[in-house]
Coordinates of C-alpha atoms in Angstrom, one line a residue:
M1 CA 11.2 24.7 57.7
A2 CA 14.0 22.1 57.7
T3 CA 16.3 22.1 54.8
S4 CA 15.4 19.5 52.1
R5 CA 17.6 16.4 51.8
K6 CA 18.8 14.7 48.6
L7 CA 17.4 11.2 48.2
T8 CA 19.4 8.7 46.1
L9 CA 17.2 6.0 44.6
P10 CA 18.4 2.7 43.3
K11 CA 18.5 2.3 39.5
K12 CA 15.6 0.2 38.1
S13 CA 16.3 -3.0 36.4
S14 CA 16.4 -2.9 32.6
L15 CA 14.7 -6.3 32.4
K16 CA 11.2 -6.3 31.0
P17 CA 8.5 -8.3 32.8
K18 CA 7.7 -11.6 31.2
K19 CA 4.3 -12.2 29.6
A20 CA 2.0 -14.8 31.1
G21 CA 3.1 -18.3 30.3
D22 CA 6.7 -17.4 29.4
K23 CA 9.3 -19.7 31.0
I24 CA 12.5 -18.5 32.6
R25 CA 15.6 -20.1 31.1
T26 CA 17.8 -21.6 33.8
E27 CA 20.2 -23.8 31.9
N28 CA 23.9 -23.0 31.3
L29 CA 24.1 -20.6 34.2
S30 CA 27.4 -20.2 36.1
V31 CA 27.6 -21.7 39.6
P32 CA 28.5 -19.1 42.2
S33 CA 31.6 -19.8 44.4
S34 CA 29.7 -18.6 47.5
P35 CA 26.0 -18.2 48.3
V36 CA 24.1 -15.4 46.4
F37 CA 21.3 -13.9 48.5
M38 CA 18.2 -12.1 47.3
I39 CA 16.8 -10.0 50.2
L40 CA 13.5 -8.3 50.0
A41 CA 12.2 -5.7 52.5
G42 CA 9.0 -3.9 51.6
E43 CA 8.8 -1.3 54.4
H44 CA 11.0 0.6 56.8
S45 CA 10.8 -1.9 59.7
G46 CA 11.9 -4.6 57.2
D47 CA 14.7 -2.3 55.9
L48 CA 16.1 -2.1 59.4
L49 CA 16.0 -5.8 60.0
G50 CA 17.5 -6.5 56.6
A51 CA 20.3 -4.0 57.2
E52 CA 21.2 -5.6 60.6
V53 CA 21.3 -9.1 59.2
L54 CA 23.3 -8.0 56.1
K55 CA 25.9 -6.4 58.4
E56 CA 26.1 -9.5 60.6
L57 CA 26.4 -11.9 57.7
K58 CA 29.1 -9.8 56.0
K59 CA 31.2 -10.0 59.2
H60 CA 31.2 -13.8 58.9
D61 CA 31.7 -14.0 55.1
P62 CA 32.6 -10.8 53.2
D63 CA 32.3 -12.7 49.9
L64 CA 28.6 -13.1 50.2
T65 CA 26.6 -11.4 47.5
F66 CA 23.3 -9.6 48.1
F67 CA 20.7 -8.0 45.9
G68 CA 16.9 -7.4 45.8
I69 CA 14.9 -4.6 47.2
G70 CA 15.7 -2.6 50.3
G71 CA 15.6 0.9 51.8
P72 CA 18.1 3.5 52.9
R73 CA 19.5 1.4 55.8
M74 CA 20.2 -1.5 53.5
L75 CA 21.7 0.8 50.9
E76 CA 24.1 2.1 53.6
E77 CA 25.4 -1.5 53.9
G78 CA 26.2 -1.6 50.2
F79 CA 23.1 -3.4 49.2
D80 CA 22.2 -3.6 45.5
S81 CA 18.5 -2.7 45.3
I82 CA 16.8 -2.9 41.9
E83 CA 13.8 -0.8 42.9
D84 CA 12.8 2.0 45.3
M85 CA 11.4 0.3 48.3
E86 CA 8.7 3.0 48.7
E87 CA 7.1 1.7 45.5
L88 CA 6.1 -1.3 47.5
S89 CA 4.5 0.8 50.2
V90 CA 0.8 -0.1 50.1
I91 CA -1.7 -0.4 52.9
G92 CA -4.9 -2.4 52.7
F93 CA -6.5 -4.7 50.1
T94 CA -7.8 -1.9 47.8
A95 CA -4.4 -0.3 47.6
V96 CA -2.9 -3.6 46.5
L97 CA -5.5 -3.9 43.8
F98 CA -4.5 -0.5 42.4
K99 CA -0.8 -1.6 42.3
Y100 CA -1.5 -5.1 41.2
K101 CA 0.1 -4.8 37.7
F102 CA 3.2 -3.1 39.1
L103 CA 3.6 -5.6 41.8
K104 CA 3.2 -8.5 39.4
A105 CA 5.7 -7.1 36.9
L106 CA 8.1 -6.4 39.8
M107 CA 7.9 -10.0 41.0
D108 CA 8.6 -11.2 37.4
R109 CA 11.7 -8.9 37.4
L110 CA 12.9 -10.3 40.7
V111 CA 12.6 -13.9 39.5
E112 CA 14.5 -13.0 36.3
E113 CA 17.2 -11.3 38.4
A114 CA 17.4 -14.4 40.6
V115 CA 18.1 -16.5 37.6
A116 CA 20.5 -14.0 35.9
R117 CA 22.6 -13.7 39.1
S118 CA 22.5 -17.4 40.0
C119 CA 20.8 -16.8 43.3
T120 CA 21.0 -19.6 45.8
H121 CA 19.1 -18.3 48.8
A122 CA 16.5 -15.7 49.5
I123 CA 15.9 -13.8 52.8
L124 CA 12.4 -12.4 52.7
V125 CA 11.8 -9.9 55.4
D126 CA 8.2 -9.6 56.6
Y127 CA 5.9 -8.1 53.9
P128 CA 4.0 -11.4 53.7
G129 CA 1.4 -10.5 51.0
F130 CA 4.1 -10.1 48.4
N131 CA 6.9 -12.2 49.9
L132 CA 4.9 -15.5 50.3
R133 CA 4.0 -15.4 46.6
L134 CA 7.6 -14.6 45.7
A135 CA 8.7 -17.5 47.9
A136 CA 6.6 -19.9 45.8
R137 CA 8.2 -18.6 42.6
L138 CA 11.7 -18.9 44.0
K139 CA 11.1 -22.3 45.4
E140 CA 10.2 -23.6 41.9
L141 CA 13.8 -22.5 40.9
G142 CA 15.4 -24.6 43.7
I143 CA 16.3 -21.5 45.7
K144 CA 16.3 -22.0 49.4
V145 CA 13.9 -19.5 51.1
I146 CA 14.4 -18.0 54.6
F147 CA 11.5 -15.9 55.9
Y148 CA 12.4 -13.4 58.6
V149 CA 9.4 -12.2 60.8
S150 CA 6.5 -14.6 60.8
P151 CA 3.3 -13.5 59.2
Q152 CA 0.7 -12.9 61.9
L153 CA -1.0 -16.2 61.5
W154 CA -2.3 -16.0 65.1
A155 CA -4.1 -12.8 64.2
W156 CA -5.6 -13.6 60.8
N157 CA -5.6 -16.0 57.8
F158 CA -4.1 -19.0 59.7
G159 CA -4.5 -21.1 56.6
R160 CA -1.3 -19.6 55.2
I161 CA 0.6 -22.0 57.4
Y162 CA 0.1 -24.7 54.7
K163 CA 1.6 -22.5 52.0
I164 CA 4.5 -21.7 54.4
K165 CA 5.1 -25.4 55.0
E166 CA 5.4 -25.9 51.2
T167 CA 7.6 -22.9 50.3
I168 CA 9.6 -21.8 53.3
D169 CA 12.8 -23.7 54.3
L170 CA 13.5 -21.7 57.5
M171 CA 11.2 -19.4 59.4
L172 CA 12.9 -16.9 61.8
V173 CA 10.4 -15.8 64.5
L174 CA 10.4 -12.9 66.9
F175 CA 8.1 -14.3 69.6
P176 CA 8.4 -17.7 71.5
F177 CA 4.7 -18.5 71.0
E178 CA 5.2 -18.3 67.2
K179 CA 7.8 -21.1 67.3
K180 CA 5.4 -23.4 69.0
I181 CA 2.9 -22.9 66.2
Y182 CA 5.4 -23.8 63.6
D183 CA 6.7 -26.8 65.6
D184 CA 3.1 -28.1 65.8
Y185 CA 2.8 -28.0 62.0
G186 CA 6.3 -29.4 61.1
V187 CA 7.8 -26.1 59.8
R188 CA 11.4 -25.6 60.6
S189 CA 11.8 -22.4 62.7
V190 CA 14.2 -20.6 65.0
F191 CA 13.2 -18.1 67.7
V192 CA 15.7 -15.2 67.3
G193 CA 14.1 -12.7 69.7
H194 CA 12.7 -9.3 69.0
P195 CA 15.1 -6.7 67.8
I196 CA 13.5 -3.7 69.5
A197 CA 15.6 -3.5 72.7
Q198 CA 19.0 -3.8 70.9
R199 CA 18.0 -1.6 68.1
I200 CA 16.9 1.2 70.3
K201 CA 20.0 1.0 72.4
E202 CA 22.2 1.4 69.3
K203 CA 20.1 3.9 67.5
I204 CA 19.3 6.3 70.3
R205 CA 23.0 7.1 70.7
K206 CA 22.9 8.6 67.2
E207 CA 19.9 10.8 67.9
A208 CA 20.4 14.2 69.5
P209 CA 18.3 14.6 72.7
I210 CA 15.2 16.9 72.5
P211 CA 16.1 20.2 74.3
V212 CA 13.8 21.1 77.2
D213 CA 13.5 24.4 79.0
E214 CA 14.0 23.3 82.6
K215 CA 12.0 26.4 83.9
Q216 CA 9.0 25.3 81.9
L217 CA 9.3 21.5 82.5
A218 CA 7.0 21.4 85.5
H219 CA 4.2 23.2 83.5
L220 CA 4.8 21.5 80.2
Q221 CA 3.4 18.4 78.8
T222 CA 4.9 16.8 75.7
I223 CA 2.9 14.8 73.2
T224 CA 4.5 12.9 70.2
L225 CA 2.4 12.4 67.1
M226 CA 3.5 9.4 65.0
P227 CA 1.6 9.1 61.7
G228 CA 3.6 6.1 60.5
S229 CA 6.6 5.6 58.2
R230 CA 4.9 4.5 54.9
S231 CA 3.6 7.1 52.6
G232 CA 0.1 5.7 52.6
E233 CA 0.0 5.8 56.4
I234 CA 1.2 9.3 56.6
H235 CA -1.3 10.6 54.1
R236 CA -4.1 8.8 55.8
M237 CA -3.3 9.6 59.4
L238 CA -1.6 12.9 59.6
D239 CA -4.7 15.1 59.4
T240 CA -6.4 13.2 62.2
L241 CA -3.3 13.6 64.4
L242 CA -2.9 17.3 63.6
Q243 CA -6.6 18.0 64.2
S244 CA -6.3 16.1 67.5
A245 CA -3.3 18.3 68.5
A246 CA -5.3 21.5 67.7
L247 CA -8.1 20.3 70.0
I248 CA -5.7 19.3 72.8
H249 CA -4.0 22.7 72.5
Q250 CA -7.3 24.5 72.9
E251 CA -8.3 22.5 75.9
A252 CA -4.9 23.0 77.5
E253 CA -4.9 26.7 76.9
A254 CA -8.3 27.0 78.5
E255 CA -6.8 25.4 81.7
K256 CA -3.7 27.6 81.5
K257 CA -1.5 24.7 80.7
H258 CA 1.0 24.3 77.9
V259 CA 1.5 21.3 75.5
R260 CA 4.4 20.7 73.3
F261 CA 3.8 18.6 70.2
L262 CA 6.6 16.6 68.4
I263 CA 6.3 14.9 65.0
P264 CA 9.2 12.6 64.1
N265 CA 9.6 11.3 60.5
I266 CA 11.9 8.8 58.8
N267 CA 10.3 8.9 55.4
L268 CA 12.3 11.5 53.4
K269 CA 9.9 11.5 50.5
E270 CA 7.1 12.8 52.7
E271 CA 9.1 15.5 54.5
E272 CA 7.7 18.4 52.5
F273 CA 4.1 17.1 52.8
I274 CA 4.4 16.8 56.6
Q275 CA 6.0 20.2 57.0
T276 CA 3.3 21.8 54.8
K277 CA 0.6 20.3 56.9
I278 CA 2.2 21.4 60.1
K279 CA 2.5 25.0 58.8
A280 CA -1.1 25.1 57.9
T281 CA -2.1 23.8 61.3
E282 CA 0.0 26.4 63.1
E283 CA -1.4 29.2 60.9
S284 CA -5.0 28.2 61.6
H285 CA -4.5 27.7 65.3
P286 CA -2.5 30.6 66.8
G287 CA -0.3 29.7 69.7
I288 CA 0.1 26.0 68.9
K289 CA 3.7 24.8 68.4
I290 CA 4.4 21.6 66.5
E291 CA 8.1 20.6 66.1
Y292 CA 9.1 18.5 63.2
L293 CA 12.2 16.3 63.7
F294 CA 13.7 14.0 61.1
D295 CA 15.1 10.6 62.1
R296 CA 14.7 11.3 65.9
S297 CA 11.7 9.3 66.7
L298 CA 13.2 7.5 69.7
R299 CA 14.2 10.8 71.3
C300 CA 10.7 12.1 70.7
I301 CA 9.2 9.1 72.4
E302 CA 11.7 9.4 75.3
A303 CA 10.7 13.0 75.9
S304 CA 7.0 12.4 75.8
D305 CA 4.3 12.2 78.4
I306 CA 2.1 10.4 75.9
V307 CA 2.4 9.1 72.3
L308 CA -0.4 9.1 69.7
V309 CA 0.8 6.4 67.4
T310 CA -0.4 4.7 64.2
S311 CA -0.6 0.9 64.7
G312 CA 2.6 -0.9 63.7
T313 CA 6.1 -1.6 64.9
A314 CA 6.4 1.9 66.4
T315 CA 4.0 0.8 69.2
L316 CA 6.8 -1.5 70.5
E317 CA 9.2 1.4 70.5
V318 CA 6.7 3.2 72.8
V319 CA 6.6 0.1 74.9
Y320 CA 10.4 0.1 75.3
F321 CA 10.2 3.6 76.9
E322 CA 7.2 2.6 79.0
K323 CA 5.1 5.5 77.7
P324 CA 1.3 5.7 77.7
M325 CA -0.1 5.7 74.2
V326 CA -3.2 5.8 72.1
I327 CA -3.2 3.5 69.0
L328 CA -4.8 4.8 65.8
Y329 CA -5.6 2.9 62.7
K330 CA -7.5 3.7 59.5
V331 CA -7.7 2.1 56.0
S332 CA -10.1 2.2 53.1
L333 CA -13.6 1.1 53.9
L334 CA -13.4 -2.0 51.6
S335 CA -10.0 -3.0 53.2
Y336 CA -11.5 -2.7 56.6
F337 CA -14.5 -4.9 55.8
I338 CA -12.3 -7.6 54.2
S339 CA -9.8 -7.6 57.1
A340 CA -12.7 -7.7 59.6
L341 CA -13.8 -11.0 58.0
L342 CA -10.3 -12.5 58.2
I343 CA -8.9 -11.3 61.5
R344 CA -8.7 -13.8 64.4
T345 CA -7.7 -11.5 67.3
P346 CA -9.8 -8.7 68.9
F347 CA -6.8 -6.4 68.8
I348 CA -4.5 -4.9 66.2
G349 CA -1.9 -3.2 68.4
L350 CA 1.1 -5.5 69.2
V351 CA 1.1 -4.2 72.8
N352 CA -2.5 -5.5 73.3
I353 CA -1.9 -8.7 71.4
L354 CA 1.1 -9.5 73.6
S355 CA -0.7 -8.6 76.8
G356 CA -3.8 -10.4 75.8
R357 CA -6.1 -7.5 76.7
E358 CA -6.7 -3.9 75.8
T359 CA -3.8 -2.4 77.7
V360 CA -4.0 0.7 75.6
K361 CA -7.0 2.2 73.7
E362 CA -7.3 1.3 70.0
L363 CA -9.2 3.8 67.9
I364 CA -10.0 2.0 64.7
Q365 CA -11.7 3.2 61.5
A366 CA -14.9 5.1 62.5
E367 CA -13.6 5.6 66.0
C368 CA -10.3 7.1 64.7
T369 CA -11.4 10.7 65.0
P370 CA -9.8 13.8 66.6
E371 CA -12.6 13.9 69.1
E372 CA -12.1 10.3 70.3
T373 CA -8.3 10.8 70.3
V374 CA -8.6 13.9 72.5
R375 CA -11.0 12.2 74.9
E376 CA -8.6 9.3 75.5
T377 CA -5.5 11.5 75.6
M378 CA -7.0 13.8 78.3
A379 CA -8.1 10.7 80.3
I380 CA -4.5 9.5 80.4
L381 CA -3.1 12.9 81.3
K382 CA -5.7 13.7 84.0
N383 CA -6.4 10.3 85.6
K384 CA -3.2 9.3 87.4
K385 CA -4.5 5.9 88.5
Y386 CA -5.5 5.0 84.9
R387 CA -2.1 6.3 83.6
N388 CA -0.1 4.3 86.1
Q389 CA -2.0 1.1 85.5
M390 CA -1.4 1.5 81.8
I391 CA 2.3 2.0 82.4
E392 CA 2.6 -1.0 84.6
E393 CA 1.0 -3.3 82.0
I394 CA 3.2 -1.8 79.3
R395 CA 6.2 -2.6 81.5
S396 CA 5.2 -6.2 81.7
V397 CA 4.9 -6.4 77.9
K398 CA 8.4 -4.9 77.6
E399 CA 9.8 -7.5 79.9
S400 CA 8.3 -10.3 77.8
L401 CA 10.2 -9.1 74.7
G402 CA 13.6 -9.8 76.4
E403 CA 17.0 -8.3 75.6
E404 CA 18.1 -10.6 72.8
H405 CA 20.3 -9.4 69.9
S406 CA 18.0 -10.8 67.3
S407 CA 20.0 -9.8 64.2
K408 CA 23.0 -11.8 65.5
N409 CA 20.7 -14.7 66.4
A410 CA 19.2 -14.5 62.9
S411 CA 22.5 -14.5 61.2
R412 CA 23.7 -17.4 63.2
A413 CA 20.6 -19.4 62.3
I414 CA 21.2 -18.5 58.6
L415 CA 24.8 -19.5 58.7
Q416 CA 23.9 -22.8 60.4
F417 CA 21.3 -23.4 57.7
L418 CA 24.0 -22.8 55.0
K419 CA 26.2 -25.5 56.6
E420 CA 23.4 -28.0 56.9
K421 CA 21.8 -27.3 53.5
P422 CA 24.3 -27.2 50.5
T423 CA 23.4 -24.5 48.0
T424 CA 21.3 -25.6 45.1
T425 CA 22.5 -24.7 41.6
L426 CA 20.1 -23.3 39.0

């Protein structure tokens, strides 16, 4: 067992949520001498983007003020977060319903904080379900709204583009085809590139390599299990991945082969849960070895022959290392049916969306079982032609992402926006 780590959470705001119909007082507020930014990131990928932009903006103007909601990476940059980001971690429509009252009260708190701190600009990072609603509230106050990472309009609910046109002053997009969509609808946007390449180059230097016994290397296959970063994902996906690992282990042992399993994690709050599940799996399946590694996901991917990954940003990290993968995804039954009615693309994995075909297998909902996962995993490991074709298509997707330093591009676009658009006082 790894030693437990101390997690420092932000202090919650003392402001009480307003009752329905209450108006927020905006008169007689002081005018800030320099822009005051609210930044909101609702999940770990957004926390990374927010931290990178924070760092770049502070290089240009150390007097800028930032507050809102962020995770550990943003806190490292001195960010003032009024709520634990994990409280926003919800997956699927039904999960949102259960947290509706909390999310509504939180939005009211954020709006009050914006007024109290004389906020001039907001940088809303991804998390569109919440952030687009927040954007409308902030726009009413005269706050300029910048949205970083376009909602996946091309995948589902394209009608949101009209709301975006009304409430977003600047959209920062990661893919070139997204800019064309916004150009066609008269929404100001800037293509800043995808951060994956630069982020990996910077982060992997901080991660210790995964040790390998050279004598066993020729007879050892390494499989990384990635249940996701959000608490909901981890609780929903971990059992399927561990059961898959147990079946793969049994099949490998029958063929006198050895498999090494790695589980990386960046969610400190779920460390004990993950380790407890790993221990139970090892006790019930003698001989299986599952290694838990905190904050070393890139090294795990790098060391792998194949990655079993929950759909999300992590799939692009796997693409960067040109590794074969199986994408898994599971939500509540109601969430699945609702999303099936709204989705506009046949794929959910970014690697498949960008390639325009099923480059890698997607096991969704009822298909997301240990048996199906093992079947696809063994096909990749045993069929060299199939494996090599997958790697070649993944490599093409990687090349399409480019090598842009997106956080620098994003900060330049924001600073240019500040020059062109004078701050609006509350």
